[in-house]
mmCIF file of C-alpha atoms in Angstrom:
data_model
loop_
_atom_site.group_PDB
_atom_site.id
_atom_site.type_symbol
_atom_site.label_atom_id
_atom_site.label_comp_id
_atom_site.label_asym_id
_atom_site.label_seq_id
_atom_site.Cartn_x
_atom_site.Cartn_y
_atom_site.Cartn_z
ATOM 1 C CA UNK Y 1 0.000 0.000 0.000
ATOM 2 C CA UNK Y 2 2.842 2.310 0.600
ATOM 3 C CA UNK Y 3 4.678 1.685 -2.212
ATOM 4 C CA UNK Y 4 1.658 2.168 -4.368
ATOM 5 C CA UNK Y 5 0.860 5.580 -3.048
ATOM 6 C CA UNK Y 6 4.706 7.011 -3.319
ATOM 7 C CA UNK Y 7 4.878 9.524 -5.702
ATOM 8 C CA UNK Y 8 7.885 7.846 -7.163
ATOM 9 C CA UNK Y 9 8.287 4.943 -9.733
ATOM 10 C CA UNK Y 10 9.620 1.662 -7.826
ATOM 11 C CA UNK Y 11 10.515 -1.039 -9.874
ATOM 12 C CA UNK Y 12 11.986 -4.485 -9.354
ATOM 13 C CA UNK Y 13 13.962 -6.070 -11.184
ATOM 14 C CA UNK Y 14 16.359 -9.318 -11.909
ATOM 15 C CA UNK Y 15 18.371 -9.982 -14.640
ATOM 16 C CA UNK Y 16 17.703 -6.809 -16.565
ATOM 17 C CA UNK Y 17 13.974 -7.927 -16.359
ATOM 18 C CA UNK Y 18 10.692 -6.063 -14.351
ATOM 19 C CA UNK Y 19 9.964 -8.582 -12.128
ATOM 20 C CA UNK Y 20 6.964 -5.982 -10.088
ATOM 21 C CA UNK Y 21 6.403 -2.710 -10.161
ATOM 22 C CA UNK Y 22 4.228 0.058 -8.262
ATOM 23 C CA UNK Y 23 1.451 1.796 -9.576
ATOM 24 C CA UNK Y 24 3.213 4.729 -9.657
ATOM 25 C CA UNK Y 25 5.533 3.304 -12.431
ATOM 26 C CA UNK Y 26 3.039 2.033 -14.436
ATOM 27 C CA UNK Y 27 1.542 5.713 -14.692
ATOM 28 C CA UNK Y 28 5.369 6.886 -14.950
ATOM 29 C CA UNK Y 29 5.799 4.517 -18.325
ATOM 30 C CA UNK Y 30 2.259 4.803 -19.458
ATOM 31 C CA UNK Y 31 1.546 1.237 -18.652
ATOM 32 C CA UNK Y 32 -1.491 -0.266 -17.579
ATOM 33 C CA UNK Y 33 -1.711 -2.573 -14.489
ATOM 34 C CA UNK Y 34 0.488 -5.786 -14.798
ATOM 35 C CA UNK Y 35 2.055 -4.755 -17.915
ATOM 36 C CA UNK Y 36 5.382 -4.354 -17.023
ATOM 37 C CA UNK Y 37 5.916 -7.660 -15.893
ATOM 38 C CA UNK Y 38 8.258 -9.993 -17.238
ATOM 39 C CA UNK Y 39 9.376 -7.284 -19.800
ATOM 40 C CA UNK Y 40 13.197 -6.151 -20.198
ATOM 41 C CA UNK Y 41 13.764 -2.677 -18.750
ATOM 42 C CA UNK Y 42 14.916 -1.778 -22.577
ATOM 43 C CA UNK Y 43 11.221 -0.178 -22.952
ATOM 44 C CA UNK Y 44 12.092 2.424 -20.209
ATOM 45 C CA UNK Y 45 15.222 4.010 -23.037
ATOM 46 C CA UNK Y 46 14.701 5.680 -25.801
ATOM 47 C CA UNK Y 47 17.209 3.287 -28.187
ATOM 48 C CA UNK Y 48 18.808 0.071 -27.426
ATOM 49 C CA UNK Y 49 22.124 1.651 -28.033
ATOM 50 C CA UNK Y 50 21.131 4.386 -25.085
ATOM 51 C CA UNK Y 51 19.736 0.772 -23.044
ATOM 52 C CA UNK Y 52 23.368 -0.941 -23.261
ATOM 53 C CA UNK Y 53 25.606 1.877 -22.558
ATOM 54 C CA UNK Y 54 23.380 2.221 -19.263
ATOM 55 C CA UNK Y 55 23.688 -1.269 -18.054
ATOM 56 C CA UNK Y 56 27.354 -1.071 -18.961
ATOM 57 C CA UNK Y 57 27.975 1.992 -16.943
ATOM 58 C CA UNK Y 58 25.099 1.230 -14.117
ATOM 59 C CA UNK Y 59 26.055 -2.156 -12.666
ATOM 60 C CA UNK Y 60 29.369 -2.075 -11.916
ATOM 61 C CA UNK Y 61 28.567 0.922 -9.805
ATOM 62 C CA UNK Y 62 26.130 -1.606 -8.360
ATOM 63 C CA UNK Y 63 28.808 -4.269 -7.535
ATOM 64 C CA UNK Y 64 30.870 -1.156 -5.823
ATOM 65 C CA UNK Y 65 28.003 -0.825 -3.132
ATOM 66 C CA UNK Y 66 27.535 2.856 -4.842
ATOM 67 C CA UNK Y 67 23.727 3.665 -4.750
ATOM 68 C CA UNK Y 68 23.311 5.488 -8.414
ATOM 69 C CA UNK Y 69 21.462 8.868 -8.380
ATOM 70 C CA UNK Y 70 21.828 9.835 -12.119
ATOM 71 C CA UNK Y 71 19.274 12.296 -14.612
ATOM 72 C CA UNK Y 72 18.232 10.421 -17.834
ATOM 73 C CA UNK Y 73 16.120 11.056 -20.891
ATOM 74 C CA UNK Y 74 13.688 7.516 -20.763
ATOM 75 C CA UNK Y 75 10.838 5.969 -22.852
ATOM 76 C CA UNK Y 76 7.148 6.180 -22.352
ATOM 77 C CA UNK Y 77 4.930 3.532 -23.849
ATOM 78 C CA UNK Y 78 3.741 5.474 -26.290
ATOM 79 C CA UNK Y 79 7.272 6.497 -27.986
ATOM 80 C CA UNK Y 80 7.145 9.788 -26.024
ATOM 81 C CA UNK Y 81 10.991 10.711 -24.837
ATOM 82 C CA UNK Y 82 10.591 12.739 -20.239
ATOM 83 C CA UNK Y 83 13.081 13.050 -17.681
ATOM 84 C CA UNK Y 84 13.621 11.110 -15.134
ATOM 85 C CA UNK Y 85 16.207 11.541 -11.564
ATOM 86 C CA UNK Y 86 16.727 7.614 -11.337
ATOM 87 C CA UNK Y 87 18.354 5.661 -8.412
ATOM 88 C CA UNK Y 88 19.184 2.388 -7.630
ATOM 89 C CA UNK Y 89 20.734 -0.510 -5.224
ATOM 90 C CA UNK Y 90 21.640 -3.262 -5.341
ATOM 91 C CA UNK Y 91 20.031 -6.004 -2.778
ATOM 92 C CA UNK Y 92 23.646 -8.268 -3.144
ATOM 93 C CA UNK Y 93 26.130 -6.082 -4.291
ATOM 94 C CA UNK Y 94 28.099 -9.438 -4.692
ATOM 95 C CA UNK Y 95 24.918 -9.886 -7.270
ATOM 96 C CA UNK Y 96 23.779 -6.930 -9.137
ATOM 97 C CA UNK Y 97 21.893 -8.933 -11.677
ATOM 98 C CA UNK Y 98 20.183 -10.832 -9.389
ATOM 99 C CA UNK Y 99 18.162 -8.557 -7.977
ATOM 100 C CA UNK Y 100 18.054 -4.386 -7.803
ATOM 101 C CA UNK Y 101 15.650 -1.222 -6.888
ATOM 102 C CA UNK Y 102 14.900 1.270 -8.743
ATOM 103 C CA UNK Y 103 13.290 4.454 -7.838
ATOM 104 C CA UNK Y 104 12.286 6.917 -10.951
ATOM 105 C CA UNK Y 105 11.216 10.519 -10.464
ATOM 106 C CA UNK Y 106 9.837 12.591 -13.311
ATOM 107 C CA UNK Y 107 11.678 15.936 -13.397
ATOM 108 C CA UNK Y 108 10.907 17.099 -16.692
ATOM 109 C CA UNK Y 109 9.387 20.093 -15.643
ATOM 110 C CA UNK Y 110 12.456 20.874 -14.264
ATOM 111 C CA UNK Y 111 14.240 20.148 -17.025
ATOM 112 C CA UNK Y 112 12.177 22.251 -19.154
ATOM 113 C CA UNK Y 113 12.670 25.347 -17.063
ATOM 114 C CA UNK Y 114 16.307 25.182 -16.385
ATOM 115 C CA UNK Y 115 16.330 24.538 -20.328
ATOM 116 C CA UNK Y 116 13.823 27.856 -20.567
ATOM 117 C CA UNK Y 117 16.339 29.891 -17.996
ATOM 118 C CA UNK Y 118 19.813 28.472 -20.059
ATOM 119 C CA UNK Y 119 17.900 30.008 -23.404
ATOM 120 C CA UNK Y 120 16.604 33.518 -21.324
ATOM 121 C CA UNK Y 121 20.668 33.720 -20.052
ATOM 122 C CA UNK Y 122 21.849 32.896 -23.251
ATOM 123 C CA UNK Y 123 19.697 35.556 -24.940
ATOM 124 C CA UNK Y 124 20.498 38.214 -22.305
ATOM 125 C CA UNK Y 125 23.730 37.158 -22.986
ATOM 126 C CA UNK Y 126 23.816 38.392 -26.337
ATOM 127 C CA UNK Y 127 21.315 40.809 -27.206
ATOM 128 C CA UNK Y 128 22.403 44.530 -28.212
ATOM 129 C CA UNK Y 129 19.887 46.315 -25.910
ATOM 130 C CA UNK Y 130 21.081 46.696 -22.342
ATOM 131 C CA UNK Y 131 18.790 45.213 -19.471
ATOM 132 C CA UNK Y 132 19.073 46.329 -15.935
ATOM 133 C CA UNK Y 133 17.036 44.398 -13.201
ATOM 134 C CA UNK Y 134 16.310 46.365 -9.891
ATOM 135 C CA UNK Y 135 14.527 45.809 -7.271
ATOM 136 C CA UNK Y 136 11.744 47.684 -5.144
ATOM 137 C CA UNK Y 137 14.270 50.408 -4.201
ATOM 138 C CA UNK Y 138 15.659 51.126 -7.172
ATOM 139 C CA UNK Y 139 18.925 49.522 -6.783
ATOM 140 C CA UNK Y 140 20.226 47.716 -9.371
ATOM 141 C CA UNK Y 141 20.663 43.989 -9.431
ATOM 142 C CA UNK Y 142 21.470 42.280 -12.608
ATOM 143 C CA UNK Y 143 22.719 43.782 -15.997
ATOM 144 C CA UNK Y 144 23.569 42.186 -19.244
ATOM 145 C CA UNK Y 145 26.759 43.098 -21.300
ATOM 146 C CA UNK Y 146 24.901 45.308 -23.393
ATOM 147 C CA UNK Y 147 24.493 47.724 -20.490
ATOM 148 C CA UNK Y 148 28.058 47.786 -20.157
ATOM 149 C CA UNK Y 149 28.829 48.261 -23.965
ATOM 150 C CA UNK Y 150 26.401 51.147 -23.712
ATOM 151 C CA UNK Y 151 26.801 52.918 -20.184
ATOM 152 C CA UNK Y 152 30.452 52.161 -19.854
ATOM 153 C CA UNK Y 153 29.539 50.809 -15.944
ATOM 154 C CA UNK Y 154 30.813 46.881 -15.566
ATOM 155 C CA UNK Y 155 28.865 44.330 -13.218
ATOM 156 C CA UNK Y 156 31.089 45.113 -10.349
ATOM 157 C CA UNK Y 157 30.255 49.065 -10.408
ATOM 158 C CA UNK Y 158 26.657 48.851 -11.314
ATOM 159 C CA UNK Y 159 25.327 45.880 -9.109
ATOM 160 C CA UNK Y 160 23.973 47.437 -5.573
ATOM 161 C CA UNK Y 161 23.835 51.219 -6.411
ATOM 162 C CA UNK Y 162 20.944 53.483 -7.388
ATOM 163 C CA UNK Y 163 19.858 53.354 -10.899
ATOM 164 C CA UNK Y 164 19.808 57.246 -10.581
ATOM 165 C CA UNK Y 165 23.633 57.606 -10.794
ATOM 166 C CA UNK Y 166 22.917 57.214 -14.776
ATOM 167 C CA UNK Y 167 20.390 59.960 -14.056
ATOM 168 C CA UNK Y 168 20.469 62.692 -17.253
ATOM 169 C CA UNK Y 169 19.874 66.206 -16.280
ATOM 170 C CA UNK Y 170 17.275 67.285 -19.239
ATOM 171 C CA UNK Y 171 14.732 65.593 -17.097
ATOM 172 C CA UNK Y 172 13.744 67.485 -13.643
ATOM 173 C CA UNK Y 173 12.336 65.316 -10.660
ATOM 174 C CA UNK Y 174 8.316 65.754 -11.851
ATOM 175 C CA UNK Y 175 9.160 63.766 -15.529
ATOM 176 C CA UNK Y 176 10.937 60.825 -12.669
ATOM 177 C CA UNK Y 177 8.115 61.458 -10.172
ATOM 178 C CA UNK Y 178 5.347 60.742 -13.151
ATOM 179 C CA UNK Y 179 7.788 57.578 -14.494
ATOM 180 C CA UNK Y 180 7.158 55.785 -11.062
ATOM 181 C CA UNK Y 181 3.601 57.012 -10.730
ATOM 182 C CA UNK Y 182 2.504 55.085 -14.070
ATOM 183 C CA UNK Y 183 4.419 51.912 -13.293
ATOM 184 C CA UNK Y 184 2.908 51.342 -9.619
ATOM 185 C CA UNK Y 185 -0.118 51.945 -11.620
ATOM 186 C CA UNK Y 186 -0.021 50.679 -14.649
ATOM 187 C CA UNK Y 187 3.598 48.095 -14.369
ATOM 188 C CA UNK Y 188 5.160 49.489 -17.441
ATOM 189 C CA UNK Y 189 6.329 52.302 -18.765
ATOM 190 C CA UNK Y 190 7.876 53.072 -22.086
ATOM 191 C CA UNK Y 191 9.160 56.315 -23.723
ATOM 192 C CA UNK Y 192 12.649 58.018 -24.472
ATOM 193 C CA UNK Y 193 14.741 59.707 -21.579
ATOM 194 C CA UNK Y 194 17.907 61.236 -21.315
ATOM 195 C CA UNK Y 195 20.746 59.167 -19.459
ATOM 196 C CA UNK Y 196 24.503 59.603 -18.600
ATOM 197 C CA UNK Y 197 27.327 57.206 -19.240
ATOM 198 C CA UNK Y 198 30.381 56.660 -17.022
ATOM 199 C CA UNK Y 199 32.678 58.699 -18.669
ATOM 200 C CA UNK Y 200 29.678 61.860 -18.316
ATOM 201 C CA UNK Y 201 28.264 61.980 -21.861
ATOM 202 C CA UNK Y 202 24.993 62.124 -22.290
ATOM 203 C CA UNK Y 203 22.998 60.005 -24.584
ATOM 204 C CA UNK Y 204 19.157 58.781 -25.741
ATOM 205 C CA UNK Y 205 17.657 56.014 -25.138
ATOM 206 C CA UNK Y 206 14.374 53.994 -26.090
ATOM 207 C CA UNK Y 207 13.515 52.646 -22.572
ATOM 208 C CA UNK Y 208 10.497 49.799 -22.001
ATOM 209 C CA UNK Y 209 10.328 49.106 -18.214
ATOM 210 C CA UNK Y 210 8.112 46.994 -16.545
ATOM 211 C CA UNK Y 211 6.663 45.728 -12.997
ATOM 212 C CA UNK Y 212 7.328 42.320 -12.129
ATOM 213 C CA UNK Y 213 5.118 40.688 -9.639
ATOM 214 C CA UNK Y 214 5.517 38.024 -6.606
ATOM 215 C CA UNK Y 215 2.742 35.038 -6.323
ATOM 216 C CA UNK Y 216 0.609 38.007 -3.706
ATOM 217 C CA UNK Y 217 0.929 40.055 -6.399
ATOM 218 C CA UNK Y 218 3.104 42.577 -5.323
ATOM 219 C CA UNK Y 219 5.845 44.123 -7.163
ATOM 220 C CA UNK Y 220 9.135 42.616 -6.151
ATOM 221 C CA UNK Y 221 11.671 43.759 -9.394
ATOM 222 C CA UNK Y 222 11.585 46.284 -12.201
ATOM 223 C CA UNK Y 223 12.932 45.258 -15.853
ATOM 224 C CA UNK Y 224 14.276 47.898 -17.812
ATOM 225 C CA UNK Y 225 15.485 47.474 -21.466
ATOM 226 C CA UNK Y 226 16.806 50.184 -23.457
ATOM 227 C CA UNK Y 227 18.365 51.055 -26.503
ATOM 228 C CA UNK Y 228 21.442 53.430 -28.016
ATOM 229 C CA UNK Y 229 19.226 55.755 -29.981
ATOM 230 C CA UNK Y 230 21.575 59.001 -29.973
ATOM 231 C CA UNK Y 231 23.141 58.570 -33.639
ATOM 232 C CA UNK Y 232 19.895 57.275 -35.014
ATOM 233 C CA UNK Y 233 18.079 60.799 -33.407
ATOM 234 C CA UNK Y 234 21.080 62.960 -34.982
ATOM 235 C CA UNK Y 235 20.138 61.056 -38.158
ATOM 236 C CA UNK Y 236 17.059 62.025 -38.496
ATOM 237 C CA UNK Y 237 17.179 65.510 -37.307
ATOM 238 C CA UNK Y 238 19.972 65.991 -40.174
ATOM 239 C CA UNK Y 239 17.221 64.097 -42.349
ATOM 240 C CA UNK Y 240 14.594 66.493 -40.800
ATOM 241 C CA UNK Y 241 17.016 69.474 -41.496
ATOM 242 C CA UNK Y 242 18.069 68.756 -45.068
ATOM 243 C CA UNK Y 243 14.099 67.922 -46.354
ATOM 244 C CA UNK Y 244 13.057 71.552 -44.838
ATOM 245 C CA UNK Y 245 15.859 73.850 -45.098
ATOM 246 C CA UNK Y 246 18.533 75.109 -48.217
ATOM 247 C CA UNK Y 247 21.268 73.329 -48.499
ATOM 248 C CA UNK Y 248 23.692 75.843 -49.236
ATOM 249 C CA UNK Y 249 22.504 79.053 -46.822
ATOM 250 C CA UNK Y 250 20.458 76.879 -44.277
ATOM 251 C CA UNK Y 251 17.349 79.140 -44.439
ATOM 252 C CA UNK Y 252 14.160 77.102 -45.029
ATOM 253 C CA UNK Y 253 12.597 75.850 -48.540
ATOM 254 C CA UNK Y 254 9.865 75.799 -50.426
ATOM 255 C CA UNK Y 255 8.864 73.165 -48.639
ATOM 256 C CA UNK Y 256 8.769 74.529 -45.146
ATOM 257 C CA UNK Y 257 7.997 78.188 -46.379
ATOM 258 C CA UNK Y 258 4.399 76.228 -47.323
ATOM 259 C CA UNK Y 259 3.669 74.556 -44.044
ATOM 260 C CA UNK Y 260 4.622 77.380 -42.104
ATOM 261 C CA UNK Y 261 2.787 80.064 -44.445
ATOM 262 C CA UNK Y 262 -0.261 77.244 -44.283
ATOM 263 C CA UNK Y 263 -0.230 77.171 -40.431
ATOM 264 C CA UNK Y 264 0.559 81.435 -40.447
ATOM 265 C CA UNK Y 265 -2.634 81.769 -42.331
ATOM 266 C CA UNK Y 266 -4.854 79.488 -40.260
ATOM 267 C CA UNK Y 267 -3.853 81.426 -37.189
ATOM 268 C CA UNK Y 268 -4.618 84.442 -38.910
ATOM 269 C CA UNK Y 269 -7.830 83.762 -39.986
ATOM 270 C CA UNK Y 270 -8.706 82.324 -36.424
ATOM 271 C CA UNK Y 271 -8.075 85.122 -34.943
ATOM 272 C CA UNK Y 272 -9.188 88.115 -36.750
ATOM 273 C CA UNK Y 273 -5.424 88.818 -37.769
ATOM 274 C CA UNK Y 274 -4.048 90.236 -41.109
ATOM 275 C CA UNK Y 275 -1.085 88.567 -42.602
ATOM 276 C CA UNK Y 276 2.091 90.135 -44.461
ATOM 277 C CA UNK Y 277 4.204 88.491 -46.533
ATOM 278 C CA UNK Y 278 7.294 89.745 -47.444
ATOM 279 C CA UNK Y 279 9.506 88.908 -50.384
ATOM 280 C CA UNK Y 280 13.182 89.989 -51.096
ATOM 281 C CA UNK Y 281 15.368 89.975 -54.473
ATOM 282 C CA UNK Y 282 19.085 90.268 -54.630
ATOM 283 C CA UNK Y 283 19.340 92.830 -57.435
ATOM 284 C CA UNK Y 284 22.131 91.973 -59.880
ATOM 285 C CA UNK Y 285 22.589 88.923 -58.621
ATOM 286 C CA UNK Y 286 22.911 87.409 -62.252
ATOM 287 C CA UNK Y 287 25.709 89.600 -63.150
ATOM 288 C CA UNK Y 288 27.517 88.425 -59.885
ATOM 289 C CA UNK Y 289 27.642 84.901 -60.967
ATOM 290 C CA UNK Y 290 28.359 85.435 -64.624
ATOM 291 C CA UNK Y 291 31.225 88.368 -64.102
ATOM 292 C CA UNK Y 292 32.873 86.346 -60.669
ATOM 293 C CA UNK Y 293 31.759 82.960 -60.614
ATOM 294 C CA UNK Y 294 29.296 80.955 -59.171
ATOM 295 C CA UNK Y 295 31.257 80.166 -56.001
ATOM 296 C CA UNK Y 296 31.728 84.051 -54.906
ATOM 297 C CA UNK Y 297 27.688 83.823 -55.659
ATOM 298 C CA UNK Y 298 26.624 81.051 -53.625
ATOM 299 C CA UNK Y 299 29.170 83.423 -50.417
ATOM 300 C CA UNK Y 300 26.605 86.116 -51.465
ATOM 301 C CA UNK Y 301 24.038 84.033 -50.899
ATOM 302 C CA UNK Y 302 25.325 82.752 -47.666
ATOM 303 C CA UNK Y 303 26.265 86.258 -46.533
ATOM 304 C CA UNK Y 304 22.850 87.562 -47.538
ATOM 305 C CA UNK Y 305 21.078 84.622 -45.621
ATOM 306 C CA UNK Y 306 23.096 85.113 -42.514
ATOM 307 C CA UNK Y 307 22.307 88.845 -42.310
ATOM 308 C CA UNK Y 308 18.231 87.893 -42.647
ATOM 309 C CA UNK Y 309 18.720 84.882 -39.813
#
């Protein structure tokens, strides 16, 4: 009665054959009542090959009085591969093949969550964005190498101190204030923010943290991830900048002149206002470029936008 209400597989067995087995086991291996019986323990492995280099490895340790404790991939009846924490003794060490126990525990949820945290380290690991753990206080935890590459603090320097030593100082204390307001309200918060590396340069980031919660459902550690985004920013502005604006005397184009003429004469009209426009040739300007060249032109130009900016 005990051994049927273990929650372990218990299996008996002589000359590599199942002479009994608990009910346990039989559930373990998919096998119905009796089943197991008289069979060779080759339908607990996956291959036969996987079978003999066990029983060429097991028994001896048997014969050494050295009770086995050992994690392996086994069979269940219906060609399905689990894993198993699987020990045995011998009853005669003198005679291992006469007659042994073995106890089988399924650990292959286990398996598959050490498996699921090797695969979460390994990405970490080697991801570009930087991740920072901290905890209620806001003191920092864990960090990836990413957060290194990109703040220029190592593990050693980072781990235990305030995130706010990375702290940028285009953001006052009501933009941090509202940060922590919407996570204990909402557990996550994402937007761009101002940091500082360790050397004192200041850089952008796209930051995503969020909230994560105990079994109560209280919030035990923050995740932040963030992102580089400083030379992709300049990018664009320069991108922003060169669509809108001359290149040669910076002023704006055509382009802009339009939207902002657009938006000049919707505020006008909304409020009751009268608009001016006001447009200005460079006299001569031909004879410039055709007596000195087009270079001393495009200075007159330049000169001439410089004095209207």
């Amino acid at each position: 009665a005990i051994l049927d209400n273990v929650m372990f597989g218990v299996l008996f067995v002589r000359q590599r054959r199942i002479v009994s087995s608990n009910r346990r086991g039989e559930t373990l291996f998919g096998y119905d009542e009796g089943q197991m019986v008289g069979q060779s323990t080759e339908i607990l492995y996956p291959t036969r090959e996987d079978y003999e280099q066990t029983a060429m490895t097991q028994y001896p340790l048997l014969a050494r009085r050295m009770d086995l404790g050992e994690e392996h991939q086994l069979r269940h009846r219906d060609g399905s591969l689990f894993w198993c924490l699987v020990s045995g003794s011998a009853l005669d060490p003198a005679y291992p093949d006469e007659g042994s126990i073995w106890v089988f525990a399924d650990i292959t949820e286990r398996k598959l969550a050490e498996e699921k945290l090797r695969l979460s380290a390994t990405v970490l690991e080697h991801i570009a964005d930087g991740v920072m753990v901290l905890d209620v206080t806001g003191r920092i935890v864990a960090i990836n190498p990413a957060f290194t590459g990109i703040t220029g603090y190592s593990e050693e320097e980072a781990v235990g101190r305030e995130s706010s030593m990375m702290r940028g100082r285009l953001q006052d204390d009501a933009f941090y204030h509202k940060l922590w307001r919407e996570l204990d309200e909402t557990g996550f918060w994402r937007g761009e923010i101002w940091d500082t590396r360790r050397d004192g340069e200041a850089y952008l980031e796209s930051l995503t943290v969020t909230a994560v919660r105990g079994d109560a459902g209280a919030i035990t550690h923050y995740v932040s991830v963030f992102s580089d985004i400083t030379r992709a920013r300049e990018s664009q502005n320069q991108l922003d900048h060169l669509a809108h604006h001359d290149p040669l005397t910076t002023l704006p184009n055509r382009l802009l002149y339009h939207d902002r003429l657009r938006h000049a004469m919707t505020r006008a009209q909304r409020d009751g206002q009268q608009l001016a426009v006001l447009f200005i040739d460079l006299d001569r300007f031909k004879n410039v470029n055709d007596t000195l060249g087009h270079h001393v032109g495009d200075e007159l130009l330049k000169q001439a936008a410089s004095a209207l900016a």
